[in-house]
Amino acid sequence: MAQGPAVITKRCAVCSRIRAYEEDDRFCIVCGSEALEGQCTCGRSYEFALHEVGELLHCPRCGKRLRGRDDDFE
């Protein structure tokens, strides 16, 4: 039985959108940029963020801002 393409979670470094993509996808579905990242710089997968809502989002491992502006804390 054939399996479909592998689906992974990627983040666009330009518009910060996190979505499920096929492994070979190169372009952001929202802005069209070729700046998709498969994981945070610390190595943490973006899987945890697929269903998170709100303007701010940070990596739970390293604290890197993944979405939104939090200038009050910088």
PDB file of C-alpha atoms in Angstrom:
ATOM      1  CA  MET A   1       0.000   0.000   0.000  1.00  0.00           C
ATOM      2  CA  ALA A   2       1.516   3.346  -1.058  1.00  0.00           C
ATOM      3  CA  GLN A   3       1.770   6.144   1.478  1.00  0.00           C
ATOM      4  CA  GLY A   4       1.278   9.813   0.700  1.00  0.00           C
ATOM      5  CA  PRO A   5       4.046  12.393   0.939  1.00  0.00           C
ATOM      6  CA  ALA A   6       5.536  13.091   4.362  1.00  0.00           C
ATOM      7  CA  VAL A   7       3.943  16.099   6.050  1.00  0.00           C
ATOM      8  CA  ILE A   8       6.034  18.302   8.353  1.00  0.00           C
ATOM      9  CA  THR A   9       5.495  21.617  10.089  1.00  0.00           C
ATOM     10  CA  LYS A  10       7.438  24.587   8.714  1.00  0.00           C
ATOM     11  CA  ARG A  11       7.667  28.270   9.619  1.00  0.00           C
ATOM     12  CA  CYS A  12       8.137  31.102   7.148  1.00  0.00           C
ATOM     13  CA  ALA A  13      10.996  33.357   8.266  1.00  0.00           C
ATOM     14  CA  VAL A  14       9.409  36.282   6.384  1.00  0.00           C
ATOM     15  CA  CYS A  15       5.748  36.318   7.501  1.00  0.00           C
ATOM     16  CA  SER A  16       6.131  34.022  10.585  1.00  0.00           C
ATOM     17  CA  ARG A  17       3.239  31.747   9.564  1.00  0.00           C
ATOM     18  CA  ILE A  18       3.480  28.147  10.768  1.00  0.00           C
ATOM     19  CA  ARG A  19       1.731  25.556   8.623  1.00  0.00           C
ATOM     20  CA  ALA A  20       1.843  21.890   7.660  1.00  0.00           C
ATOM     21  CA  TYR A  21       3.741  21.348   4.416  1.00  0.00           C
ATOM     22  CA  GLU A  22       4.916  18.384   2.416  1.00  0.00           C
ATOM     23  CA  GLU A  23       8.603  17.744   2.993  1.00  0.00           C
ATOM     24  CA  ASP A  24       9.601  18.956  -0.500  1.00  0.00           C
ATOM     25  CA  ASP A  25       7.572  22.210  -0.365  1.00  0.00           C
ATOM     26  CA  ARG A  26       9.865  25.236  -0.684  1.00  0.00           C
ATOM     27  CA  PHE A  27       7.516  28.236  -0.804  1.00  0.00           C
ATOM     28  CA  CYS A  28       5.308  29.794   1.899  1.00  0.00           C
ATOM     29  CA  ILE A  29       1.609  29.317   1.191  1.00  0.00           C
ATOM     30  CA  VAL A  30       0.834  32.801   2.617  1.00  0.00           C
ATOM     31  CA  CYS A  31       3.496  35.152   1.220  1.00  0.00           C
ATOM     32  CA  GLY A  32       5.261  33.020  -1.406  1.00  0.00           C
ATOM     33  CA  SER A  33       8.702  33.427   0.157  1.00  0.00           C
ATOM     34  CA  GLU A  34      11.300  30.692  -0.171  1.00  0.00           C
ATOM     35  CA  ALA A  35      12.292  31.162   3.497  1.00  0.00           C
ATOM     36  CA  LEU A  36      10.680  28.078   5.059  1.00  0.00           C
ATOM     37  CA  GLU A  37      12.339  26.659   8.180  1.00  0.00           C
ATOM     38  CA  GLY A  38      11.746  23.085   9.311  1.00  0.00           C
ATOM     39  CA  GLN A  39      12.781  23.719  12.904  1.00  0.00           C
ATOM     40  CA  CYS A  40      13.831  26.449  15.319  1.00  0.00           C
ATOM     41  CA  THR A  41      17.520  27.384  15.507  1.00  0.00           C
ATOM     42  CA  CYS A  42      17.717  25.329  18.737  1.00  0.00           C
ATOM     43  CA  GLY A  43      16.504  22.222  16.877  1.00  0.00           C
ATOM     44  CA  ARG A  44      12.935  22.193  18.279  1.00  0.00           C
ATOM     45  CA  SER A  45      10.264  21.139  15.786  1.00  0.00           C
ATOM     46  CA  TYR A  46       7.466  23.634  15.078  1.00  0.00           C
ATOM     47  CA  GLU A  47       4.864  20.889  15.552  1.00  0.00           C
ATOM     48  CA  PHE A  48       3.871  22.351  18.957  1.00  0.00           C
ATOM     49  CA  ALA A  49       2.798  25.635  17.344  1.00  0.00           C
ATOM     50  CA  LEU A  50       0.343  24.386  14.716  1.00  0.00           C
ATOM     51  CA  HIS A  51      -2.724  25.033  16.836  1.00  0.00           C
ATOM     52  CA  GLU A  52      -1.508  27.945  18.962  1.00  0.00           C
ATOM     53  CA  VAL A  53      -3.435  31.192  18.593  1.00  0.00           C
ATOM     54  CA  GLY A  54      -2.609  34.753  19.532  1.00  0.00           C
ATOM     55  CA  GLU A  55      -0.253  37.451  18.408  1.00  0.00           C
ATOM     56  CA  LEU A  56       2.794  36.229  20.332  1.00  0.00           C
ATOM     57  CA  LEU A  57       4.522  32.870  20.097  1.00  0.00           C
ATOM     58  CA  HIS A  58       7.892  31.827  21.473  1.00  0.00           C
ATOM     59  CA  CYS A  59       9.871  28.597  21.289  1.00  0.00           C
ATOM     60  CA  PRO A  60       9.424  26.726  24.587  1.00  0.00           C
ATOM     61  CA  ARG A  61      13.013  25.434  24.429  1.00  0.00           C
ATOM     62  CA  CYS A  62      15.107  28.537  23.672  1.00  0.00           C
ATOM     63  CA  GLY A  63      12.621  31.420  23.989  1.00  0.00           C
ATOM     64  CA  LYS A  64      13.119  32.712  20.424  1.00  0.00           C
ATOM     65  CA  ARG A  65      10.209  34.852  19.237  1.00  0.00           C
ATOM     66  CA  LEU A  66       8.422  33.001  16.455  1.00  0.00           C
ATOM     67  CA  ARG A  67       5.417  35.256  15.919  1.00  0.00           C
ATOM     68  CA  GLY A  68       4.430  38.800  16.774  1.00  0.00           C
ATOM     69  CA  ARG A  69       6.093  41.736  18.442  1.00  0.00           C
ATOM     70  CA  ASP A  70       6.994  41.833  22.100  1.00  0.00           C
ATOM     71  CA  ASP A  71       9.156  44.944  22.218  1.00  0.00           C
ATOM     72  CA  ASP A  72       8.115  45.518  25.853  1.00  0.00           C
ATOM     73  CA  PHE A  73      10.291  42.563  26.856  1.00  0.00           C
ATOM     74  CA  GLU A  74      13.368  43.277  24.716  1.00  0.00           C
TER      75      GLU A  74
END
